[in-house]
Coordinates of C-alpha atoms in Angstrom, one line a residue:
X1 CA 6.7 129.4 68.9
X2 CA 3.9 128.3 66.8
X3 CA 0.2 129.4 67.7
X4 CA -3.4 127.9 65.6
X5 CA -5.5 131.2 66.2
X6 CA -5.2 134.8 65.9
X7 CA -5.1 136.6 69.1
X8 CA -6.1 140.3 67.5
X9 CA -9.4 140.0 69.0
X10 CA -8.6 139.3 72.6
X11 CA -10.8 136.7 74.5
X12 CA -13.6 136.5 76.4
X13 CA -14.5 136.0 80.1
X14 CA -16.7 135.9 82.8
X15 CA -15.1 138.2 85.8
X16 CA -16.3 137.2 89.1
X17 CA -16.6 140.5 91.5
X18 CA -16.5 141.3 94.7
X19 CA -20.3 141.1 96.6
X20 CA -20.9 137.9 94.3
X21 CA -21.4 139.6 91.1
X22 CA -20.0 138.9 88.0
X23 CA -19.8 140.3 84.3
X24 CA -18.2 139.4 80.7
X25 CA -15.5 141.6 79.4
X26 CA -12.7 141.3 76.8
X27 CA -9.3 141.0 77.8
X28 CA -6.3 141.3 75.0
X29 CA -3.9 138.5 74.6
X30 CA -0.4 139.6 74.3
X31 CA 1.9 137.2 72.6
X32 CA 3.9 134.3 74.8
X33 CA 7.5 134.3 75.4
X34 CA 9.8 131.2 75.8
X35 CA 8.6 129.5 78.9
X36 CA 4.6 130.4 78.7
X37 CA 1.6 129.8 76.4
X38 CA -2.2 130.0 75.9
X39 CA -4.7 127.2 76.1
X40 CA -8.1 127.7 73.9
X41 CA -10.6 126.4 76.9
X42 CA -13.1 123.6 76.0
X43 CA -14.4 123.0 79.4
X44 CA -14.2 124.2 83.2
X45 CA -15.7 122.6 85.9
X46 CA -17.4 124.6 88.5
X47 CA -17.0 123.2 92.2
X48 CA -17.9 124.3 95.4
X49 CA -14.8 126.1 96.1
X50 CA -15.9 128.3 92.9
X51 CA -19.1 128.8 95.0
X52 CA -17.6 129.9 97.8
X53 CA -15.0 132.2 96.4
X54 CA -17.6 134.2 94.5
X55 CA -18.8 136.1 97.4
X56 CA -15.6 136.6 99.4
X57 CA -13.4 137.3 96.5
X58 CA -11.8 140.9 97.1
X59 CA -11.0 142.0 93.6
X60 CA -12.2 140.8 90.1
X61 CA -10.8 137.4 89.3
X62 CA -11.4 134.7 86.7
X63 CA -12.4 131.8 88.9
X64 CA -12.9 128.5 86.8
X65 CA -9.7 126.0 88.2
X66 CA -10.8 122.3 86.7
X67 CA -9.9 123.8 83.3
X68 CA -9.7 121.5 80.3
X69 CA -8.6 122.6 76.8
X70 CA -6.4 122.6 73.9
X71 CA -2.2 124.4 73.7
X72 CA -2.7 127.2 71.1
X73 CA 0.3 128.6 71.4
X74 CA 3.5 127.6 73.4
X75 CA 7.1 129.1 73.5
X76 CA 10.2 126.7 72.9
X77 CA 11.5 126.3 76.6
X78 CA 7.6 125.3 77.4
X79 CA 7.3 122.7 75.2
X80 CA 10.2 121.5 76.2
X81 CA 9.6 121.8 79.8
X82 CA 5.9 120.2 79.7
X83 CA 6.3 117.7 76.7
X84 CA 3.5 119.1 74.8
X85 CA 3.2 120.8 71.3
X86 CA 0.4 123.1 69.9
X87 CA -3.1 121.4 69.1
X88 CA -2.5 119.1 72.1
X89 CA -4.7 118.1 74.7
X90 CA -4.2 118.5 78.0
X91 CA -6.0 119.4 82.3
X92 CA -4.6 121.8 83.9
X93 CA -4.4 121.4 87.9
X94 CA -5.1 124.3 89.9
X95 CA -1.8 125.2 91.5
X96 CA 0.7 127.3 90.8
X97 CA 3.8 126.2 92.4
X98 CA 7.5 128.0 92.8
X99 CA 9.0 124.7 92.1
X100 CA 11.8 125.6 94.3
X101 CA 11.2 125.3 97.8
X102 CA 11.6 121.8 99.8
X103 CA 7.9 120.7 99.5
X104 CA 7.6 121.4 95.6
X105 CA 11.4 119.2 95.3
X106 CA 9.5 116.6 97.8
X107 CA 7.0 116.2 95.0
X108 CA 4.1 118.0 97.5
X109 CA 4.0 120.7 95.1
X110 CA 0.2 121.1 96.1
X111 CA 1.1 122.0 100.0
X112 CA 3.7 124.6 98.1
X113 CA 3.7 128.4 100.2
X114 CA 3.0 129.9 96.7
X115 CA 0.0 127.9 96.1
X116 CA -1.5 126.5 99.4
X117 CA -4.9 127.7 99.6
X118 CA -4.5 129.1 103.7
X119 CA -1.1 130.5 102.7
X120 CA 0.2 131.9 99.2
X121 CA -2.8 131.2 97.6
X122 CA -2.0 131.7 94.0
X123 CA -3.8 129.4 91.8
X124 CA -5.6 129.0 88.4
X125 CA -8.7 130.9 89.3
X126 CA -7.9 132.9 92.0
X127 CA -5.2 135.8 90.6
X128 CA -6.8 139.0 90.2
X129 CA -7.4 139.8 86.6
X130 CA -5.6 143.3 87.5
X131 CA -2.4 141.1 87.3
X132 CA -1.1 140.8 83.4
X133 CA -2.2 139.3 81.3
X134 CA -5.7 138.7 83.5
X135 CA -6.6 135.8 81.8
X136 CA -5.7 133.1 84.8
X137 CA -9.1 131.2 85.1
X138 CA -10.8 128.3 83.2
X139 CA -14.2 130.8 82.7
X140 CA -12.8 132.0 79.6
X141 CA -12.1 131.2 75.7
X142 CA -8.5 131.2 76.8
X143 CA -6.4 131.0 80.1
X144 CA -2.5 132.0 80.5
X145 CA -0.2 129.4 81.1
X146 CA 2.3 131.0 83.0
X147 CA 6.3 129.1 83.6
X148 CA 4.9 127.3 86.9
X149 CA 1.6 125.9 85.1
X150 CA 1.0 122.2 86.4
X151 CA -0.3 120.3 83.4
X152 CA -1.1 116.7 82.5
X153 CA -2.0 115.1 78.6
X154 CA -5.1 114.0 77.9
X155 CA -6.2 111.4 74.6
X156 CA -7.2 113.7 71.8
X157 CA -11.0 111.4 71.8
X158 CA -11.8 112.5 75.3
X159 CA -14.7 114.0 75.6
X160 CA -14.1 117.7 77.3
X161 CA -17.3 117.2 79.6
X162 CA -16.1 113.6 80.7
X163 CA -12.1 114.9 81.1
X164 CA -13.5 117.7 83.4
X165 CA -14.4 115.0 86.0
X166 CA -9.9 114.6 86.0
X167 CA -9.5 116.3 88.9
X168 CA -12.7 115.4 91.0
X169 CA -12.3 111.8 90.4
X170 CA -8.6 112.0 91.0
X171 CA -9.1 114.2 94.4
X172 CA -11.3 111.0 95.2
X173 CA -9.0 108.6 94.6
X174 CA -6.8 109.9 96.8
X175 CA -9.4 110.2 99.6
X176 CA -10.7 107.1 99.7
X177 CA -7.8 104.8 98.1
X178 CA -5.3 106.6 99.5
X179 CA -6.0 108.2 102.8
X180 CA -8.8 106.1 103.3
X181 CA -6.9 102.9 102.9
X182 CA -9.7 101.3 101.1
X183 CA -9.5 97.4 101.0
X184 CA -11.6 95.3 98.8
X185 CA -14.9 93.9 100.4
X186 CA -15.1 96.8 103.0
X187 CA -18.1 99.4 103.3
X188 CA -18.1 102.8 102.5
X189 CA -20.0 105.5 103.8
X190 CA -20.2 108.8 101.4
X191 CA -21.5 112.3 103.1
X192 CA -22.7 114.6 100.8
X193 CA -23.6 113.3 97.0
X194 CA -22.1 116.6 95.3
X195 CA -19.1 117.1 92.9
X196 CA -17.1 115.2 94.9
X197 CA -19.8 112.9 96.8
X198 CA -20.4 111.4 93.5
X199 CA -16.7 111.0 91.9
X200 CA -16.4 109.6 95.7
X201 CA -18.5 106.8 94.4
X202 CA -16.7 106.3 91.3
X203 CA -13.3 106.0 93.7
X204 CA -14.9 103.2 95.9
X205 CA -16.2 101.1 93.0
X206 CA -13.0 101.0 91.9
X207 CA -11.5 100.1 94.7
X208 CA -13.6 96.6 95.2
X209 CA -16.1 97.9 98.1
X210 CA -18.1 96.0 99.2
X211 CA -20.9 98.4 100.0
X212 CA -21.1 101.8 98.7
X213 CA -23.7 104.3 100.9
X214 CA -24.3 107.5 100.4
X215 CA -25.7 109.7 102.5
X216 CA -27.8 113.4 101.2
X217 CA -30.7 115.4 102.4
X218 CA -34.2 115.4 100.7
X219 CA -33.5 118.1 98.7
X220 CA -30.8 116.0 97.2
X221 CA -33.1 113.6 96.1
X222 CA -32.2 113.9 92.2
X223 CA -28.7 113.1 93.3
X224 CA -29.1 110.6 95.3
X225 CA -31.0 108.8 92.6
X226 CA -27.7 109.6 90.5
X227 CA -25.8 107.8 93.2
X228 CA -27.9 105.2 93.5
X229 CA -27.2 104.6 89.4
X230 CA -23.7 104.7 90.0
X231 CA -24.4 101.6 92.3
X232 CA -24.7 103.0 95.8
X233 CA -26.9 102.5 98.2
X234 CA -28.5 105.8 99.4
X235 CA -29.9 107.0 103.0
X236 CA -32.0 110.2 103.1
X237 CA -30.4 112.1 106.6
X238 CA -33.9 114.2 106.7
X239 CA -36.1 111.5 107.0
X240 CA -34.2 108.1 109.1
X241 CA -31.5 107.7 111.7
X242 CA -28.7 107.3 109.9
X243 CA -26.7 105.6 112.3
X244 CA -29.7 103.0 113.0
X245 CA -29.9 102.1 109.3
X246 CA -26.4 101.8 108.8
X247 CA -26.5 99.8 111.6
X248 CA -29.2 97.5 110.3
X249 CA -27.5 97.2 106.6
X250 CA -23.7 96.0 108.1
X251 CA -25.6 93.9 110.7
X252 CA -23.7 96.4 113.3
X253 CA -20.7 96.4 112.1
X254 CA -20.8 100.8 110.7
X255 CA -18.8 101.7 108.1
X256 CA -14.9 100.7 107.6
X257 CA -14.0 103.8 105.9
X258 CA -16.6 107.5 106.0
X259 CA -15.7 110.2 103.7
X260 CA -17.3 113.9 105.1
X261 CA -17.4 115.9 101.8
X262 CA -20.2 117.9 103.0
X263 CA -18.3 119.9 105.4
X264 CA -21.0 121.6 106.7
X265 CA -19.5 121.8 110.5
X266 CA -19.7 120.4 113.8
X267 CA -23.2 118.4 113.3
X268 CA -21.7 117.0 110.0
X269 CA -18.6 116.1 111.9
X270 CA -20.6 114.3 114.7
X271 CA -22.6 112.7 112.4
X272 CA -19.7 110.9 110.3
X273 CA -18.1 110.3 113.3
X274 CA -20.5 108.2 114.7
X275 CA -20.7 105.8 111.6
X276 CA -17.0 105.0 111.9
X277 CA -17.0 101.0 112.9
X278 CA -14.0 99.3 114.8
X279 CA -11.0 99.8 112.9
X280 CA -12.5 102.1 110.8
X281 CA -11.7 105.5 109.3
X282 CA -12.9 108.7 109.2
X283 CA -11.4 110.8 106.5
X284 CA -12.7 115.1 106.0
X285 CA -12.7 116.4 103.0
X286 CA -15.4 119.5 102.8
X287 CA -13.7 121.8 105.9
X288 CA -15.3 125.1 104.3
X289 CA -14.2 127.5 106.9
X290 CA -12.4 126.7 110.3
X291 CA -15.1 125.4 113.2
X292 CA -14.7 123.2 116.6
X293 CA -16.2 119.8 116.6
X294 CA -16.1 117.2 119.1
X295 CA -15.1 113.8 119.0
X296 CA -15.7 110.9 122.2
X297 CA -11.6 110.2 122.5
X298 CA -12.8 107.2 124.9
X299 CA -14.3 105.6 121.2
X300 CA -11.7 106.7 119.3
X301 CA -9.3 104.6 121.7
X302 CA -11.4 102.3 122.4
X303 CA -12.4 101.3 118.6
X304 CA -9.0 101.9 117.5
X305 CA -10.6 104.4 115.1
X306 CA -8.6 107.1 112.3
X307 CA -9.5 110.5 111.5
X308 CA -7.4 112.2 108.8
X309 CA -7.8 115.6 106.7
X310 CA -6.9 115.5 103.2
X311 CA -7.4 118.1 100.1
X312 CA -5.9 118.0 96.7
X313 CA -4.9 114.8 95.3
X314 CA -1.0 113.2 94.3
X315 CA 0.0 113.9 90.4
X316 CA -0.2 110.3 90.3
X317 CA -3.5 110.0 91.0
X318 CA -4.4 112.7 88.2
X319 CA -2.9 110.4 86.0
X320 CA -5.2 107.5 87.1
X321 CA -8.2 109.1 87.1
X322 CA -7.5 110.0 82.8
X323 CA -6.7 106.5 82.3
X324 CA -10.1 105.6 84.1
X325 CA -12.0 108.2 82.4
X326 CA -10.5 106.9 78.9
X327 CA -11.4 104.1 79.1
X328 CA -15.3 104.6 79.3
X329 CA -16.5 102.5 81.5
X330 CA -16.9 104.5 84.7
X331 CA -20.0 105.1 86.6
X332 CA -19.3 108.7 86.1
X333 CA -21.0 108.1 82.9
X334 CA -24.7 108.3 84.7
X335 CA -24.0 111.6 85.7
X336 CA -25.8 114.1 83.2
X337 CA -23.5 117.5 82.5
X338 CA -25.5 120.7 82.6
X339 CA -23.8 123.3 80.2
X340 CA -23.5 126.8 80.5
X341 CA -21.9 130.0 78.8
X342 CA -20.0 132.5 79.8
X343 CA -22.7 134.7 80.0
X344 CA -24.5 132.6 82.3
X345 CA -21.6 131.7 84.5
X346 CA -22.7 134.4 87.3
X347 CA -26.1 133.9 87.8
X348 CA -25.2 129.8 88.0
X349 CA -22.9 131.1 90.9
X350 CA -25.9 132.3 92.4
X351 CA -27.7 130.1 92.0
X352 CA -26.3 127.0 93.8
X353 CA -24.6 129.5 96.7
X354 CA -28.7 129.6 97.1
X355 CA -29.0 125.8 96.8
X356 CA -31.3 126.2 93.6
X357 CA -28.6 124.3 91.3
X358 CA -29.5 122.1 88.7
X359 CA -30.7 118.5 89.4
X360 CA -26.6 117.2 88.4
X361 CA -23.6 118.3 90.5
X362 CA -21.7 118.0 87.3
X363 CA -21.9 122.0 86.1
X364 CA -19.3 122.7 83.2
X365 CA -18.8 125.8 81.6
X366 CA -18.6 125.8 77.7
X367 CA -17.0 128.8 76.2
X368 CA -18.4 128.2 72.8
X369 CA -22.2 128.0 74.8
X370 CA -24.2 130.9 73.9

């Protein structure tokens, strides 16, 4: 076991509580044994599952699960067990699987009973801080990595704010690339330029579309525009019929693939579904709690049309979306990061569960930010 920092003083956090509150306490760090370790945190992307689990939380927790950051200290069986070595680099993914059961030997680890979010639920970010050693979140100066930590390596020049767009990007791969069946020359219709609206874009560029729209309220103006750098084409829902204009831009041919990230319920649903061309595909993303939404089953027939669900993303895709972001050329780039503290981690919380976030989806919080 070898370890680049003293732990005497314990480590900082911001403790999200229950009614939407939060505060920053110390926690101590104990020592790790064989198969765990710490890793000092550089970044942690807040998303809009962080938003919504700061109000229904129901005891203190550590939220912060797009957690980037370097291996202070690592027992023997660890390193062995994740190939990596003190002072190394590396994302962390969210879940926190047994690594027994059928689904985690299938390679699903994400759909594990242990981890899955509507099941198990035990994840980077969500275990109560009452459970030792507390310090399972990313909104800290250090987060535990317990024996069933899913990990990936990440090139020592990475920047932190760039590699916290890992999992974002590589949830969007799988969305669009995967599920979506993307094929080059096809269009592309984006609901919602968020978090995941925007790394969305980043996923259909990549995959050869032909035409990339996105699709945002007025109030998402700024981010539209930050679409709209990335290369897409952007339709403000507020102010046009959508389905008339992107009718008029594919000469009436609708989207081949839509991607809901919005998820803001039946409307949304509607709405996406009626952009879906012959062939096409729709493909939900932003469910935030269950809801009923209709579908005309005579079209879906008819047009030969898919709908699928996804969430999470396939290791491999993590793995693709580093090797994109390394490389330095993605659109990602034109997306500003705003940087917060721990200290400032609640009241950002608050802030965008009001819808008074800052002009960029991409919010990272910055331990050493003061």
């Amino acid at each position: 076991m070898a370890s680049t920092v003293s732990f005497a003083g314990g480590a900082l956090a911001s403790v999200a509580l229950p009614g939407g509150d939060a505060e920053t306490r110390r926690f101590p760090m104990p020592g790790c044994d064989a198969g765990t370790g710490w890793l000092r945190v550089e970044a942690s992307g807040i998303c809009g599952t962080d938003v919504a689990l700061s109000s229904t939380i129901s005891a203190p927790t550590i939220l912060g699960h797009h957690v980037v950051g370097e291996i202070a200290e690592l027992g023997a069986a660890a390193a062995r067990s994740w190939g990596v070595a003190v002072g190394d680099r590396v994302v962390l993914e969210e879940y926190l699987p047994c690594g027994r059961c059928t689904t985690c030997r299938d390679g699903h680890y994400r759909l594990c009973p242990t981890t899955d979010l509507w099941r198990g639920g035990r994840r980077v970010g969500l275990v109560p801080v009452e459970e030792s050693p507390s310090l399972w979140g990313g909104n800290a100066e250090y987060v535990y990595l317990s024996e069933n930590t899913v990990m990936h390596a990440l090139p020592a020049s990475l920047d932190p704010e760039v590699a916290s767009w890992t999992l974002p990007l590589a949830n969007a791969l799988d969305w669009v690339q995967g599920a979506g069946e993307l094929r080059a020359g096809e269009t592309v219709v984006i609901i919602g330029p968020g978090y995941h609206g925007l790394a969305a874009v980043e996923a259909a560029v990549q995959g050869n579309a032909g035409m990339v729209i996105v699709c945002g309220r007025t109030e998402d103006r700024q981010r539209l525009a930050l679409a709209e750098k990335q290369g897409a084409v952007v339709v403000d829902v507020s102010t046009v019929d959508v389905a008339a204009a992107i009718a008029d831009m594919t000469d009436g041919g609708m989207a081949d693939l839509v991607l809901d990230t919005a998820g803001s319920g039946p409307a949304t649903f509607s709405l996406a579904a009626s952009l879906v061309g012959r062939f096409g595909r729709l493909v939900v993303a932003g469910a935030k709690s269950p809801s009923e939404a209709s579908i005309d089953t005579a079209r879906l027939v008819r047009d030969l049309l898919t709908v699928r669900g996804v969430r999470g993303r396939s290791p491999d895709n993590v793995r693709r979306s580093i090797d994109l972001l390394s490389v330095g050329a993605s659109t990602l780039g034109h997306v500003p990061t705003h940087a917060i503290g721990l200290s400032d981690v609640g009241p950002m919380l608050r802030r965008l569960s009001e819808g008074r976030g800052p002009d960029t989806p991409h919010v990272v919080v910055r331990p050493g930010v003061h």
